[in-house]
Amino acid sequence: MKNITILFSILFLSLISTNILFGQDSIFKGISPAEFEIILLGEQSHGDGAVFDKKFEMIKDLHENHGYNLLVFESGMYDNFKANELYKNQKEEIDIFKQSVGWLYTTTEVFQELLNYLETHPELKILGFDSQESTLFEAYFLNDFKSLCSKNNIVISNEDYIEIEKTMLVRDFENYAFNEKDSTNLYNNINAVIEKIDQIAKNDIETAVLVQTFKSVFSDLDFELKSLQKEKIAIQNPRDKQMAENLIFIKETYPSEKIMGWGASYHFANKINEFEYTLETEEYIKNRIALTDSIHGETHTSESEEITQIKELKLALPMGQILKEKYGSKIFSIAFTSYKGDFFNIEIDQTTPILSPPSSSIESDLKDQNIKSTLSILKDSSDKYYSSALGYIPLYANWEDIFDGIYYIENMYPPKFMEYNNNETAEIVNYNGNGIIKGSLVDDDTTEPINYADIYYSNLNSSTVSNSNGQFSIAHEKSTNGYLVFSALGYHSDSIPIASAKEYYNIKLKKAKDDITLNEVVVSAKRVELSAEEIIKKARKNIEKNYIQTPYNQDFLFQVSQLSANDSLHVGEEAIIKTYNKKGINGSNKPENSMFAEIEHLRANTTIYEKNKWDGVGSMWVILNRDIILSKSNVLYRTGSYDLQKHRTINYEGQKVYQINFTNNSPGSYSTGFGYPAPEASFGSIYIDEENYAVLKYEHHIELPEYETKKSKKLIKQTHNIVQTYKNINGKYFFNLLEINTTADIFSMEHELLNTKYFMDKIISKNIETNTVRVLTKPLIEVKKGYKPTSSDTYWNDKPMDFSIDINAINMKS
């Protein structure tokens, strides 16, 4: 290896020195960008801040000086087409591209700079070439596709549309993978649709994009199904093939435009399969995993899996190779690399240092020459050397055959992520309470606790809900002359005047006498009884009437806790979180995209504070995906997946409420929101007001089959219990409580029970504002990022810790 290193240094320096010496004054010195039709700008890891900054600089130069007007991201093709349409028609602001390009880029400051640049350069257009679609695809594609088929007299059955939505939009296809008959039918049905839409004349861009998207997403579905079936597929070759076809489609759709590609260097590579696997590469893989483990505790993949993935590059056929074969010298690909510094590791959601490259590498030679930043044009050499241009793992190859150029930046740094200064631009509304009112609610006859009862002020928007033991606490609003009202399904309500309220109450509610089973109801000839399906259909139809459809603020108490089998608290976090919903309450596949938030108060009740932005109270966006109205993956929207039974009517505050029991006949993420693995059982009840068909309460029990963890090699079986209630506030309904209790039994591979863990996620409404609405700008999905709790927050001084989990309630099967 030493002899190779010496030879390499001589040859390599002669190869790159001319290009480096003439490469100091211009980003593209050494090439003429105007000569190319496509320039591909790669990146090592999707977390390379210095690369992002440099690529933005390159984009401005290519656009302003060389006539490049299309910037095409490694993100959904339809997502970005739709974002352009919505922005062009002024239905959305420029920030809509934060939903089309993907969070890897859109949470960074440089992407915001790019959007600002787009606003002043409207001739520059963002598009996407990926077959993996996301938010806007899920929200708009099916309706656009139905409209296309209708306009062209293409007849597709409702059952086929449901199957398309289930498998291609919601990605619920696990059951198809292991059922040959269903899988065959799915392929036959989708291929039949493709045959029909292929007959449509592609006279406009929208039509062409919709047809291409359908084929593109089906190719991704095919790839995922075959992966589930353990069919041997080299790397991501099917995805790369489709991405290449999508980029070719974009080029043919805009034949006179020059394209800038933004994506991973691997996808833009040419003959990467010609690299040579060495023991030095293997040693770097081992050192990298050890480093990551020391930071994170445990990596997602094992050492052997990482080594296998690198070795499988021998079978790789990335999109760059397909594009190079088609466009030849009209395409120019650039990889990026660095000698030192840190990058943001998306696998562990943390910054990770770069390992020093081998001495026989392009990085080491450039460092020895004290070069800070340059584009090296690779040509006229057949020599092999190391480079860490792919994921910071050094590979030994003739890099001239893989990329046309490598841009070297000596010191890498992670992206600068967006900061949100809500507090600087808006007034915080503080509670005007003084202390708290606590108590418990019980059945007057049996003294059994009344769980999930509503406790609210009669003339304010402040409310809470009793827990599984009937206990409650609410801020004492002494300034009001109203009442504190206690109400629960099946009971008569009660109230106390606030002016004379005490600190503690034992409230006894009387059962309502008109709690009657449906088979005892005498039906008059003048009234037609609705079926369970008709009641739920009316509830779905009346959503816009019953639930607010304009922007509003809602404050929540969010509690997250984890208990071990001996009832000791392992993790406990709670926070007051202020939210802003800019679109109101309606069904969506990703409700978090229209919600923004900020943490006002947070405390960790153990020594463990979950630093990951999506752990602890940072998981609020995940929990809201279980909301019966906001999320579509439930019985209200996916009614066809459930068997329904109208059970009885119950009194609630003088109104009759239908109780409808449901059992899932095809459990999956499409109908439950849970997967993978797909649930094996799902059942519960939904409570709907008889007069206006508003959903007031929702209970759902989900059981997942046993699955094996990847690295620790254990078996886990989970069950989830969801309880949610909605409350009428000034004529519109807002959710009052959303609680998810989970039990996880952990077994050895020999099915010996090792441990049981219990989890509770509980969101309780605290206050609602619909008039003077405060606009927040931090996405709900980012609410915890950058937040630092302080032990000096006096808000918690009079707030007792309540992290009890009712284990009996969790384990109850019906």
Tab-separated table of N, CA, C and O in Angstrom, residues 422 426-429 431 461-462 548 550-556 577-585 594-598 620 729 734-735 765-777:
chain	number	residue	atom	x	y	z
A	422	ASN	N	-40.720	33.601	17.754
A	422	ASN	CA	-42.117	33.972	17.979
A	422	ASN	C	-42.257	35.001	19.097
A	422	ASN	O	-43.081	35.904	19.026
A	426	ALA	N	-44.684	38.758	18.909
A	426	ALA	CA	-46.070	38.668	19.365
A	426	ALA	C	-46.131	38.629	20.879
A	426	ALA	O	-45.193	38.216	21.559
A	427	GLU	N	-47.254	39.087	21.386
A	427	GLU	CA	-47.449	39.117	22.831
A	427	GLU	C	-47.897	37.745	23.321
A	427	GLU	O	-48.760	37.110	22.729
A	428	ILE	N	-47.307	37.277	24.399
A	428	ILE	CA	-47.712	36.006	24.996
A	428	ILE	C	-48.902	36.249	25.915
A	428	ILE	O	-48.878	37.141	26.756
A	429	VAL	N	-49.946	35.479	25.733
A	429	VAL	CA	-51.131	35.595	26.581
A	429	VAL	C	-50.942	34.678	27.776
A	429	VAL	O	-50.883	33.459	27.642
A	431	TYR	N	-52.035	33.018	31.531
A	431	TYR	CA	-53.240	32.687	32.273
A	431	TYR	C	-53.467	33.715	33.373
A	431	TYR	O	-52.524	34.182	34.003
A	461	ASN	N	-62.841	29.915	27.425
A	461	ASN	CA	-62.432	28.792	26.574
A	461	ASN	C	-61.443	27.873	27.263
A	461	ASN	O	-60.757	27.086	26.624
A	462	SER	N	-61.354	27.991	28.570
A	462	SER	CA	-60.414	27.176	29.343
A	462	SER	C	-61.105	25.912	29.832
A	462	SER	O	-62.239	25.961	30.320
A	548	ILE	N	-64.075	24.198	13.556
A	548	ILE	CA	-63.586	25.477	13.053
A	548	ILE	C	-62.772	25.284	11.773
A	548	ILE	O	-61.958	24.362	11.671
A	550	THR	N	-61.208	28.073	10.264
A	550	THR	CA	-60.346	29.249	10.158
A	550	THR	C	-59.184	29.101	11.131
A	550	THR	O	-59.215	28.270	12.038
A	551	PRO	N	-58.140	29.919	10.976
A	551	PRO	CA	-56.992	29.815	11.883
A	551	PRO	C	-57.392	30.045	13.342
A	551	PRO	O	-58.270	30.857	13.643
A	552	TYR	N	-56.713	29.337	14.243
A	552	TYR	CA	-56.986	29.498	15.671
A	552	TYR	C	-55.754	29.103	16.475
A	552	TYR	O	-54.849	28.430	15.980
A	553	ASN	N	-55.730	29.546	17.731
A	553	ASN	CA	-54.699	29.145	18.692
A	553	ASN	C	-55.307	28.210	19.722
A	553	ASN	O	-56.453	28.383	20.112
A	554	GLN	N	-54.541	27.232	20.141
A	554	GLN	CA	-54.955	26.367	21.241
A	554	GLN	C	-53.736	26.024	22.077
A	554	GLN	O	-52.682	25.665	21.546
A	555	ASP	N	-53.876	26.184	23.390
A	555	ASP	CA	-52.803	25.840	24.316
A	555	ASP	C	-53.077	24.460	24.900
A	555	ASP	O	-54.222	24.142	25.231
A	556	PHE	N	-52.022	23.673	25.047
A	556	PHE	CA	-52.165	22.301	25.541
A	556	PHE	C	-51.180	22.019	26.661
A	556	PHE	O	-50.062	22.567	26.694
A	577	ILE	N	-47.715	23.840	25.682
A	577	ILE	CA	-47.356	24.107	24.293
A	577	ILE	C	-48.458	24.938	23.643
A	577	ILE	O	-49.633	24.561	23.663
A	578	LYS	N	-48.070	26.061	23.100
A	578	LYS	CA	-49.006	26.922	22.381
A	578	LYS	C	-48.972	26.530	20.907
A	578	LYS	O	-47.894	26.354	20.338
A	579	THR	N	-50.131	26.401	20.288
A	579	THR	CA	-50.178	25.997	18.883
A	579	THR	C	-50.965	26.990	18.046
A	579	THR	O	-51.806	27.743	18.552
A	580	TYR	N	-50.661	26.964	16.769
A	580	TYR	CA	-51.378	27.772	15.771
A	580	TYR	C	-51.712	26.845	14.614
A	580	TYR	O	-50.820	26.263	13.995
A	581	ASN	N	-52.999	26.667	14.356
A	581	ASN	CA	-53.457	25.862	13.219
A	581	ASN	C	-53.966	26.826	12.165
A	581	ASN	O	-54.964	27.513	12.359
A	582	LYS	N	-53.269	26.893	11.044
A	582	LYS	CA	-53.594	27.924	10.061
A	582	LYS	C	-54.721	27.534	9.116
A	582	LYS	O	-55.216	28.372	8.372
A	583	LYS	N	-55.156	26.259	9.145
A	583	LYS	CA	-56.186	25.828	8.204
A	583	LYS	C	-57.443	25.306	8.875
A	583	LYS	O	-58.385	24.898	8.197
A	584	GLY	N	-57.507	25.297	10.198
A	584	GLY	CA	-58.688	24.774	10.870
A	584	GLY	C	-58.650	23.261	10.988
A	584	GLY	O	-57.648	22.616	10.677
A	585	ILE	N	-59.772	22.702	11.441
A	585	ILE	CA	-59.840	21.276	11.763
A	585	ILE	C	-60.513	20.510	10.634
A	585	ILE	O	-61.714	20.652	10.407
A	594	SER	N	-49.889	21.778	8.788
A	594	SER	CA	-50.575	23.070	8.899
A	594	SER	C	-50.563	23.573	10.341
A	594	SER	O	-51.281	24.514	10.666
A	595	MET	N	-49.735	22.965	11.193
A	595	MET	CA	-49.698	23.349	12.596
A	595	MET	C	-48.313	23.844	12.991
A	595	MET	O	-47.293	23.286	12.582
A	596	PHE	N	-48.322	24.898	13.806
A	596	PHE	CA	-47.091	25.530	14.273
A	596	PHE	C	-47.192	25.670	15.791
A	596	PHE	O	-48.287	25.705	16.343
A	597	ALA	N	-46.052	25.743	16.462
A	597	ALA	CA	-46.115	25.677	17.916
A	597	ALA	C	-44.875	26.265	18.560
A	597	ALA	O	-43.841	26.482	17.919
A	598	GLU	N	-44.999	26.531	19.852
A	598	GLU	CA	-43.847	26.901	20.668
A	598	GLU	C	-44.064	26.378	22.078
A	598	GLU	O	-45.199	26.276	22.563
A	620	MET	N	-45.225	15.448	19.874
A	620	MET	CA	-46.623	15.887	19.837
A	620	MET	C	-47.230	15.744	18.433
A	620	MET	O	-48.384	15.383	18.280
A	729	ILE	N	-67.137	24.712	21.961
A	729	ILE	CA	-66.739	26.031	22.460
A	729	ILE	C	-67.346	27.084	21.530
A	729	ILE	O	-66.933	27.205	20.378
A	734	PHE	N	-63.706	21.617	19.507
A	734	PHE	CA	-62.245	21.540	19.600
A	734	PHE	C	-61.895	20.333	20.450
A	734	PHE	O	-62.611	19.989	21.376
A	735	PHE	N	-60.744	19.732	20.159
A	735	PHE	CA	-60.471	18.555	20.965
A	735	PHE	C	-59.982	18.940	22.351
A	735	PHE	O	-59.247	19.890	22.546
A	765	SER	N	-56.424	20.047	26.403
A	765	SER	CA	-56.632	21.443	26.034
A	765	SER	C	-56.618	22.325	27.273
A	765	SER	O	-57.211	21.989	28.300
A	766	LYS	N	-55.959	23.471	27.174
A	766	LYS	CA	-55.940	24.429	28.284
A	766	LYS	C	-56.706	25.710	27.938
A	766	LYS	O	-57.394	26.269	28.768
A	767	ASN	N	-56.555	26.174	26.723
A	767	ASN	CA	-57.195	27.429	26.346
A	767	ASN	C	-57.278	27.514	24.829
A	767	ASN	O	-56.447	26.961	24.112
A	768	ILE	N	-58.299	28.231	24.327
A	768	ILE	CA	-58.532	28.352	22.886
A	768	ILE	C	-58.772	29.819	22.547
A	768	ILE	O	-59.477	30.523	23.275
A	769	GLU	N	-58.182	30.278	21.458
A	769	GLU	CA	-58.388	31.646	20.995
A	769	GLU	C	-58.729	31.623	19.507
A	769	GLU	O	-57.978	31.090	18.691
A	770	THR	N	-59.904	32.161	19.166
A	770	THR	CA	-60.348	32.173	17.765
A	770	THR	C	-60.478	33.581	17.203
A	770	THR	O	-60.670	33.741	15.999
A	771	ASN	N	-60.396	34.582	18.045
A	771	ASN	CA	-60.574	35.965	17.585
A	771	ASN	C	-59.239	36.642	17.313
A	771	ASN	O	-58.876	36.876	16.161
A	772	THR	N	-58.502	36.967	18.379
A	772	THR	CA	-57.176	37.564	18.201
A	772	THR	C	-56.168	36.434	18.077
A	772	THR	O	-55.555	35.996	19.052
A	773	VAL	N	-56.001	35.946	16.862
A	773	VAL	CA	-55.168	34.757	16.625
A	773	VAL	C	-53.717	35.182	16.442
A	773	VAL	O	-53.406	36.081	15.667
A	774	ARG	N	-52.860	34.527	17.165
A	774	ARG	CA	-51.426	34.808	17.104
A	774	ARG	C	-50.761	33.849	16.122
A	774	ARG	O	-50.866	32.632	16.261
A	775	VAL	N	-50.077	34.379	15.133
A	775	VAL	CA	-49.409	33.555	14.120
A	775	VAL	C	-48.062	33.094	14.667
A	775	VAL	O	-47.216	33.904	15.047
A	776	LEU	N	-47.878	31.778	14.737
A	776	LEU	CA	-46.599	31.188	15.098
A	776	LEU	C	-45.923	30.673	13.834
A	776	LEU	O	-46.595	30.280	12.876
A	777	THR	N	-44.597	30.648	13.834
A	777	THR	CA	-43.876	30.274	12.611
A	777	THR	C	-43.042	29.009	12.751
A	777	THR	O	-42.532	28.499	11.757
